[in-house]
Short mmCIF file of C-alpha atoms and ligand atoms in Angstrom, two decimals:
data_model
loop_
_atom_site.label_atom_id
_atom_site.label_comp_id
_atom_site.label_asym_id
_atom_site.label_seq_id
_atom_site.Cartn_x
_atom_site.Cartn_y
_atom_site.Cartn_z
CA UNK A 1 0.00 0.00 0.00
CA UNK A 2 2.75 2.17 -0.76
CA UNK A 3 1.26 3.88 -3.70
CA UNK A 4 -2.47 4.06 -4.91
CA UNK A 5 -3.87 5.68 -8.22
CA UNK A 6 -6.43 8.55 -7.57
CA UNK A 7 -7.16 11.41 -9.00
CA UNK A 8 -5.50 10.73 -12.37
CA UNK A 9 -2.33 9.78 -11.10
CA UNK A 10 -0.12 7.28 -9.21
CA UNK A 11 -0.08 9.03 -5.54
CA UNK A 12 1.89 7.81 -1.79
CA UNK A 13 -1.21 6.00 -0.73
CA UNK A 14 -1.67 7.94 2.37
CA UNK A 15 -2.01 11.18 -0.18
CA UNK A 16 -5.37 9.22 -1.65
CA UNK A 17 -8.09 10.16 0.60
CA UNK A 18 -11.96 11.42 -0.27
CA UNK A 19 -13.95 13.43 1.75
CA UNK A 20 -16.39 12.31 4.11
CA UNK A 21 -19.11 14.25 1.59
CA UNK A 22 -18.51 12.47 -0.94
CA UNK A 23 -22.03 10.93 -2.45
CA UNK A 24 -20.28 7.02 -2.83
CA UNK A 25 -19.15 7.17 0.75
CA UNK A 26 -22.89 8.01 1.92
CA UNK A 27 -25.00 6.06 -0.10
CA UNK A 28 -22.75 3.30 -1.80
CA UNK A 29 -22.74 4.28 -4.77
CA UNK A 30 -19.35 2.77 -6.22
CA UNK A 31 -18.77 -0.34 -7.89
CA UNK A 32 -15.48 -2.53 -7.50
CA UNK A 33 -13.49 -5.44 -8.49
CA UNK A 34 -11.39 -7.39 -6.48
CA UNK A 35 -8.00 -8.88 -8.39
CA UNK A 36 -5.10 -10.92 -7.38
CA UNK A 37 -1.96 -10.70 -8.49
CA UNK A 38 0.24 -13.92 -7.28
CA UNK A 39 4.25 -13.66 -6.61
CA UNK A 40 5.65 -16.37 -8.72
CA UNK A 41 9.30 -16.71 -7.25
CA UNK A 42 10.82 -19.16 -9.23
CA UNK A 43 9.95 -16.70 -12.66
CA UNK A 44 10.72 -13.27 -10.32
CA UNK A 45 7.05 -12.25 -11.99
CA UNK A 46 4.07 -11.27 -10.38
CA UNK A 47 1.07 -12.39 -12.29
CA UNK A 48 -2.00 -10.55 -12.30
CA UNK A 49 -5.13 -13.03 -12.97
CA UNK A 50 -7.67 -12.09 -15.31
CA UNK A 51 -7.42 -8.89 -15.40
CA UNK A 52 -9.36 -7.92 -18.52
CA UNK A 53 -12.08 -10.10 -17.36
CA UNK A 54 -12.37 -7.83 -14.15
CA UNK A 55 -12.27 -4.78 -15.63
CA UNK A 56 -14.97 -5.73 -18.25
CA UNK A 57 -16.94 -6.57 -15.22
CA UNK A 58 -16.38 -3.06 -13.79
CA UNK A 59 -17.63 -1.92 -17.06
CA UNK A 60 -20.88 -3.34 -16.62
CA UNK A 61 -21.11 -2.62 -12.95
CA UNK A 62 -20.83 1.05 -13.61
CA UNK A 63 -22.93 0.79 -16.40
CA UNK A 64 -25.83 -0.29 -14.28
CA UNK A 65 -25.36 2.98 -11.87
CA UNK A 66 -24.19 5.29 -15.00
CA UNK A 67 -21.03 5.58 -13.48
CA UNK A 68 -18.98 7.09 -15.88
CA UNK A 69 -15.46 5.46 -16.10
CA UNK A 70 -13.39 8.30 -17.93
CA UNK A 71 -10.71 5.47 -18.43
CA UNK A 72 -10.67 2.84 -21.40
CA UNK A 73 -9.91 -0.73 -21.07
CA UNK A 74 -6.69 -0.71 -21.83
CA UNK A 75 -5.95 2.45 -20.02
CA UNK A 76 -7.22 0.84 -16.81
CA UNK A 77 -4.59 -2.18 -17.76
CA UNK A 78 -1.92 -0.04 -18.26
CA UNK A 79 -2.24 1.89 -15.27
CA UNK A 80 -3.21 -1.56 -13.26
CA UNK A 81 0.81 -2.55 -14.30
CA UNK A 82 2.30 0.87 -13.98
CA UNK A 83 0.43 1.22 -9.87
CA UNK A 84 1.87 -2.83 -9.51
CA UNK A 85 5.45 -2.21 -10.46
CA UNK A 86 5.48 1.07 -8.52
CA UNK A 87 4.60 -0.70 -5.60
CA UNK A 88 7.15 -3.49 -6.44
CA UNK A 89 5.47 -6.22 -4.11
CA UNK A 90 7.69 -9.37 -4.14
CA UNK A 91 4.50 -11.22 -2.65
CA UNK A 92 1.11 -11.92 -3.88
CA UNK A 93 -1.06 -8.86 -3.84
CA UNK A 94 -5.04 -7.87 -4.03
CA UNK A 95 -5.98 -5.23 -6.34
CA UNK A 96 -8.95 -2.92 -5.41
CA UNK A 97 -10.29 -0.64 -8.45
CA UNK A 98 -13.06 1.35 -7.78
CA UNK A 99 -15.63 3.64 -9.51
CA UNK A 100 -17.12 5.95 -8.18
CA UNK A 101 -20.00 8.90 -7.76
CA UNK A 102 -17.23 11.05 -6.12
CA UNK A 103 -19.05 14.45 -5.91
CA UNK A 104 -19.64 15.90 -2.62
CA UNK A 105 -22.99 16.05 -2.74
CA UNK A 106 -26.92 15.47 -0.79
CA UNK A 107 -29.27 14.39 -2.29
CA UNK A 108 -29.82 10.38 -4.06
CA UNK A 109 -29.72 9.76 -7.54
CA UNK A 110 -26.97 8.56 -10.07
CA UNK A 111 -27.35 11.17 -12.67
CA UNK A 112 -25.31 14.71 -12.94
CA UNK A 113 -23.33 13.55 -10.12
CA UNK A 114 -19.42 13.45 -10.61
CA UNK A 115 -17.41 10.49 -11.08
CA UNK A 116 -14.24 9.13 -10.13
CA UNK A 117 -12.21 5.75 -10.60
CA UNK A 118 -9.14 5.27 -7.96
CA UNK A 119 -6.92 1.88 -7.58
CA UNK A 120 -5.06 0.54 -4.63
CA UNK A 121 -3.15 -2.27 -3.89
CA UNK A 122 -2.09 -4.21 -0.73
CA UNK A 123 -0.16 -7.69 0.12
CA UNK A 124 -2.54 -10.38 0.54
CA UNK A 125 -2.06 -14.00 1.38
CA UNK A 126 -4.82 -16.38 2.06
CA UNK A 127 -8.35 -15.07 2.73
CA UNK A 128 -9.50 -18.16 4.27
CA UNK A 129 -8.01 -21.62 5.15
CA UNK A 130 -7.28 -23.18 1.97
CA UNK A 131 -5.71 -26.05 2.83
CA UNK A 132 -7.69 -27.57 5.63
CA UNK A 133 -10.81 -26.48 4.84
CA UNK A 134 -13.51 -23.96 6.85
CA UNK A 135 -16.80 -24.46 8.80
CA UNK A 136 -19.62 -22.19 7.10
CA UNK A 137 -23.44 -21.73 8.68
CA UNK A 138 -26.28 -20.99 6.62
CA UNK A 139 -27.29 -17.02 7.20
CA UNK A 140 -30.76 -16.14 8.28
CA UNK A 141 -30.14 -13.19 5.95
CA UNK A 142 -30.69 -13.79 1.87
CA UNK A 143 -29.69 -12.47 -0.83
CA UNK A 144 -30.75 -8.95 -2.01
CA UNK A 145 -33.69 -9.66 -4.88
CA UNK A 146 -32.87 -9.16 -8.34
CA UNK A 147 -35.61 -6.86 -8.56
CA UNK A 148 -34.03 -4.99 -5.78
CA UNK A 149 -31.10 -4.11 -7.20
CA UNK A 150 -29.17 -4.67 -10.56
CA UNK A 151 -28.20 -8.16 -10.98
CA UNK A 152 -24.68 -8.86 -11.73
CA UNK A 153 -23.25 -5.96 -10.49
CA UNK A 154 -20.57 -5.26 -7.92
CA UNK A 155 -21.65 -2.64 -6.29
CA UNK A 156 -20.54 -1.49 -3.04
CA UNK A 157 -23.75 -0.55 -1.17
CA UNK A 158 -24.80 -3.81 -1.61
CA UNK A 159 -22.03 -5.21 0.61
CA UNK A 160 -24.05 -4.66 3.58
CA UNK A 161 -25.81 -7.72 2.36
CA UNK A 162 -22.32 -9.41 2.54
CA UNK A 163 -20.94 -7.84 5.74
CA UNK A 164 -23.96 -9.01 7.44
CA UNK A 165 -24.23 -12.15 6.55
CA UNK A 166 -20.16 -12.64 7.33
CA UNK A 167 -20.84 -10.90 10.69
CA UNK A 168 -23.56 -13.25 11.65
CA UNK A 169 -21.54 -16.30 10.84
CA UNK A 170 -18.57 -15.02 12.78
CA UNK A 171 -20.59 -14.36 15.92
CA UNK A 172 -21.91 -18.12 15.35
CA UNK A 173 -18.41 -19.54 15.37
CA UNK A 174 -18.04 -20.48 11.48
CA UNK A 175 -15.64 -19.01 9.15
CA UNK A 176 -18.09 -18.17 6.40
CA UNK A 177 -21.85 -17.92 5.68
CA UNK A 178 -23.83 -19.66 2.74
CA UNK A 179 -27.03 -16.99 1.85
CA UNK A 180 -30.01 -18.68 -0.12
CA UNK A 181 -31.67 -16.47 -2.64
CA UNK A 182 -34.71 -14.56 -1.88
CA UNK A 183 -36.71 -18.03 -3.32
CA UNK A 184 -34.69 -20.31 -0.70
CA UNK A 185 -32.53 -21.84 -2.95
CA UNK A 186 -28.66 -22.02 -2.57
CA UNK A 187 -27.00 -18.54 -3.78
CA UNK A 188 -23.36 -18.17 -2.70
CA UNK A 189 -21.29 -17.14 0.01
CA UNK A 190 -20.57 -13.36 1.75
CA UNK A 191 -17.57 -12.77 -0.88
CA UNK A 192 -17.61 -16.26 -3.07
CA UNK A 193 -19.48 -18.59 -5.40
CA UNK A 194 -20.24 -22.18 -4.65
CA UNK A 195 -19.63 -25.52 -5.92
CA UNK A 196 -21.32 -29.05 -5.06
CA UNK A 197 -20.03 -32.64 -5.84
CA UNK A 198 -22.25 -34.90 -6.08
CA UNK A 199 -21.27 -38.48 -7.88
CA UNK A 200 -18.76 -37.05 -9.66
CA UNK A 201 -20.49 -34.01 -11.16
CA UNK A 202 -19.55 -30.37 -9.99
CA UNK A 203 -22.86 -28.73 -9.66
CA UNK A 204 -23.21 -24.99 -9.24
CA UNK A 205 -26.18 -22.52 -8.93
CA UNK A 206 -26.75 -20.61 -12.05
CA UNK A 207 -26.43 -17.09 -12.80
CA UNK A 208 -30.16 -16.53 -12.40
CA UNK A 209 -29.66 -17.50 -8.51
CA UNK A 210 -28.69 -13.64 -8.42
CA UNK A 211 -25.46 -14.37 -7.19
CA UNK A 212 -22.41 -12.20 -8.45
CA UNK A 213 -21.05 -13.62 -11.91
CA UNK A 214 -17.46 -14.83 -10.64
CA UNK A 215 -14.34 -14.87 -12.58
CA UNK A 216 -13.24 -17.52 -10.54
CA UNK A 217 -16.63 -19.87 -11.01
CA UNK A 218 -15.86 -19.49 -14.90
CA UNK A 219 -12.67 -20.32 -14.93
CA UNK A 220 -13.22 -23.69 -12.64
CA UNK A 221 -16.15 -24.71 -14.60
CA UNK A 222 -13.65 -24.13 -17.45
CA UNK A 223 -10.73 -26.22 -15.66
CA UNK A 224 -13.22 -29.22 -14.55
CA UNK A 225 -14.38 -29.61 -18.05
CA UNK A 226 -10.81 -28.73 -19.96
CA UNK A 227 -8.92 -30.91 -17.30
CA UNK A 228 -10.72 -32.86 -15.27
CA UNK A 229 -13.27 -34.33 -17.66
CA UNK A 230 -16.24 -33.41 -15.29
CA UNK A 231 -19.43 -32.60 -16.19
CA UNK A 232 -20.50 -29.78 -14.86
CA UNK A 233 -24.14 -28.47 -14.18
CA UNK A 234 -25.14 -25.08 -13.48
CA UNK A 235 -28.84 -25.65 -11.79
CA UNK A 236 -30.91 -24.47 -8.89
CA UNK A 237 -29.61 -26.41 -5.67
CA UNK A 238 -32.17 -27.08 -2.46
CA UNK A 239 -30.35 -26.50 1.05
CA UNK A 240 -30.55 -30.13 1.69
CA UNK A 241 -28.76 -30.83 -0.64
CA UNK A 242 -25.74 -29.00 0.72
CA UNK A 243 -25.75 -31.72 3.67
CA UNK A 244 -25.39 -34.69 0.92
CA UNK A 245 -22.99 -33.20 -0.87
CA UNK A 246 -19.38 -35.49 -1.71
CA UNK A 247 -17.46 -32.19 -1.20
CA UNK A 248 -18.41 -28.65 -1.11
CA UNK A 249 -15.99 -25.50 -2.10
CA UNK A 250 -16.45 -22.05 -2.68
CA UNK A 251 -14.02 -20.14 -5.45
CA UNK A 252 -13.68 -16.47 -5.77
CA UNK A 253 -10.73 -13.80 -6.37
CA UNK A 254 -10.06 -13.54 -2.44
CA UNK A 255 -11.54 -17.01 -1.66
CA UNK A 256 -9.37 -19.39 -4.13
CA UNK A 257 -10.90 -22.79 -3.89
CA UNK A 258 -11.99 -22.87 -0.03
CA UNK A 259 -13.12 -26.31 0.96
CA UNK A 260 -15.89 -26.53 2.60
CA UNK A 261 -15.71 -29.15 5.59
CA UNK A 262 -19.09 -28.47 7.62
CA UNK A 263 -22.10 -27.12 7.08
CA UNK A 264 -24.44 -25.72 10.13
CA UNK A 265 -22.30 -28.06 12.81
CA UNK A 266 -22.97 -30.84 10.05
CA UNK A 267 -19.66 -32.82 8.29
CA UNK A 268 -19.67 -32.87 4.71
CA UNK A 269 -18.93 -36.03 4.02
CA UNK A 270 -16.01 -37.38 6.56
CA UNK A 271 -15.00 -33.83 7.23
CA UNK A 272 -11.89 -33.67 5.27
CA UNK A 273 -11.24 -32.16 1.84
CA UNK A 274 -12.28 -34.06 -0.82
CA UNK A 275 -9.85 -35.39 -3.73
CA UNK A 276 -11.92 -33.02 -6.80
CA UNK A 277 -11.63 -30.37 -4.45
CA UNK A 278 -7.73 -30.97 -4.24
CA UNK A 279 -7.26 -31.32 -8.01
CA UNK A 280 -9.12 -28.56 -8.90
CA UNK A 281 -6.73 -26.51 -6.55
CA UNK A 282 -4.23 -27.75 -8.04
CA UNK A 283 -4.81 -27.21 -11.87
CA UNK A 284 -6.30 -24.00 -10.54
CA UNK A 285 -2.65 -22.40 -8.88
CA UNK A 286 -0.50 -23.38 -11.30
CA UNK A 287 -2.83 -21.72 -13.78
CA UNK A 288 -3.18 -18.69 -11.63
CA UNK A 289 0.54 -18.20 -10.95
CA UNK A 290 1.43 -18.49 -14.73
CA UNK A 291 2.94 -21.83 -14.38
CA UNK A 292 0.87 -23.20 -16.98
CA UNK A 293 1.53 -22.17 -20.42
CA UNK A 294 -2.02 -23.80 -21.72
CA UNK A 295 -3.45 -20.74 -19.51
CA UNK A 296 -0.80 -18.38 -20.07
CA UNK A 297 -3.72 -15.88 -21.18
CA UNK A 298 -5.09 -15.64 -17.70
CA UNK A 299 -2.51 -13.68 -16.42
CA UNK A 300 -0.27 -10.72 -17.13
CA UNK A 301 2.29 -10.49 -16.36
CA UNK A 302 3.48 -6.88 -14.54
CA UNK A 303 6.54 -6.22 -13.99
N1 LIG B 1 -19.78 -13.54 -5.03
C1 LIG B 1 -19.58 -12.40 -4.36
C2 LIG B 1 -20.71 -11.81 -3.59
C3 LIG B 1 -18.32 -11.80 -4.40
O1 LIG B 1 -18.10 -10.67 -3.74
C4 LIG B 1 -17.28 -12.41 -5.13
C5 LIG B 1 -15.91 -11.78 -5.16
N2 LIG B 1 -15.82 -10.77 -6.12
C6 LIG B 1 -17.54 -13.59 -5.81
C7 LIG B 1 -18.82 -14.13 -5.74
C8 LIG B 1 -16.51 -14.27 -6.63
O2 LIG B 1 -16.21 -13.52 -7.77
P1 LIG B 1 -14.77 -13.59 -8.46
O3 LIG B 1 -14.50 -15.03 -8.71
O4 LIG B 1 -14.94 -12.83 -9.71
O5 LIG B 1 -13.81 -13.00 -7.52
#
């Protein structure tokens, strides 16, 4: 977090700061994206994952609250690399652009209002346990209804939906919460997609579920088909079926593949990750940290 872009230029991060009228920071109206970049020592490279595919997401996002990003595509990319190197992490890094209304301003609405796009960037290891798996509860909180709010987007007001649903779990004792969509079916997690095995099929909920349209859940549905000859189904899934699962995971930028060991106090399974689970992981990193030149187009390379 040495250095963050705002303002139209690279900046000492503590220089980056908005003021406490500004209309995104009282009514959340910004949208985000969250991207890794992973430290690969043995090439001295730090690979940024899927970076276009983020930034077309942002694209949309601010579409859907006419946030106007001054910036093109490949003016976000370049700057993305020049705000990387400048930081010169040797370690694997998050990457937090955001767009938004940035006037200082009362009063709602999204039009005639200013608009800003800023980037920071700050070391980041492992968001939750990986390797041994994590407890999750179902939240008594669902998901906010696609007639609520626009579906797809990443927008940051609607992170109180997330934070709540995290808090709730937390105070419970579990690592993670599991929301249901506004219909009771199964959605996603706080920050993450899900995934179900079931007989040797990787099931997900689809994109109607309302759940955000993750990078991550692409690119495993791509890997399980591509390399682990799965079949994959993307179809509504009934709570119960969460407790008769094979193995459970969630994916997502911050999430990587999290195995899922118990639901609501329950095992899945025997309680230990599963052996898709571990494959996937493993097909998934070396693809993420540019290790695999079939997938060398998921990452760019920045410095
Ligand atoms: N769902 C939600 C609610 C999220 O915040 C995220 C993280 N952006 C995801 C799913 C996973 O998306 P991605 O794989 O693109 O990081």
């Amino acid at each position: 977090m040495k250095y963050a872009f705002f303002k139209g230029k690279i900046v000492p991060f503590a220089d980056a700061k908005i003021s406490i009228m500004t209309h995104a920071f009282n009514y959340g109206t910004g949208v985000f994206e969250g991207i890794r970049g992973y430290w690969n020592s043995g090439k001295n490279q730090l690979y940024i994952l899927k970076l276009r595919e983020h930034y077309e997401r942002l694209q949309r996002s601010a579409l859907s609250l006419k946030i106007n990003i001054k910036y093109s595509m490949e003016e976000m990319i370049k700057t993305t690399i020049e705000l990387a190197k400048a930081n010169g992490y040797k370690e694997d890094v998050y990457i937090r652009p955001l767009a938004y209304k940035s006037q200082e301003k009362i009063g709602l609405g999204l039009t005639g209002i200013d608009d800003d796009f800023c980037i920071f960037l700050a070391p980041f290891g492992a968001y939750l346990d990986i390797s041994n798996g994590i407890k999750v509860g179902i939240s008594s909180w669902r998901r906010i209804a696609s007639h609520s709010l626009p579906q797809g987007a990443k927008m940051t007001g609607a992170y109180i939906n997330s934070s709540l649903a995290k808090a709730e779990a937390l105070e419970k004792g579990y690592d993670e919460a599991i929301l249901l969509s506004p219909d009771g079916t199964v959605a996603e997690g706080s920050g993450e997609n899900i995934f179900l095995v079931k007989d040797n099929k990787l099931i997900t909920p689809p994109l109607a579920e309302i759940i955000l349209p993750g990078i991550t859940r692409v690119a495993l549905l791509e890997l399980a088909d591509e390399e682990l000859k799965l079949e994959t189904i993307e179809r509504h899934v009934k709570p119960q079926e969460l407790f008769q699962a094979d193995e459970l995971f969630f994916c997502g930028t911050g999430a990587q593949i999290s195995p899922i060991v118990e639901v609501d106090g329950k095992k899945v399974k025997d309680g230990k990750v599963g052996p898709i689970t571990k494959k996937l992981q493993a097909v998934y990193f070396k693809a993420a940290k540019g290790d695999d030149p079939k997938y060398s187009d998921w990452v760019t390379p920045a410095y």
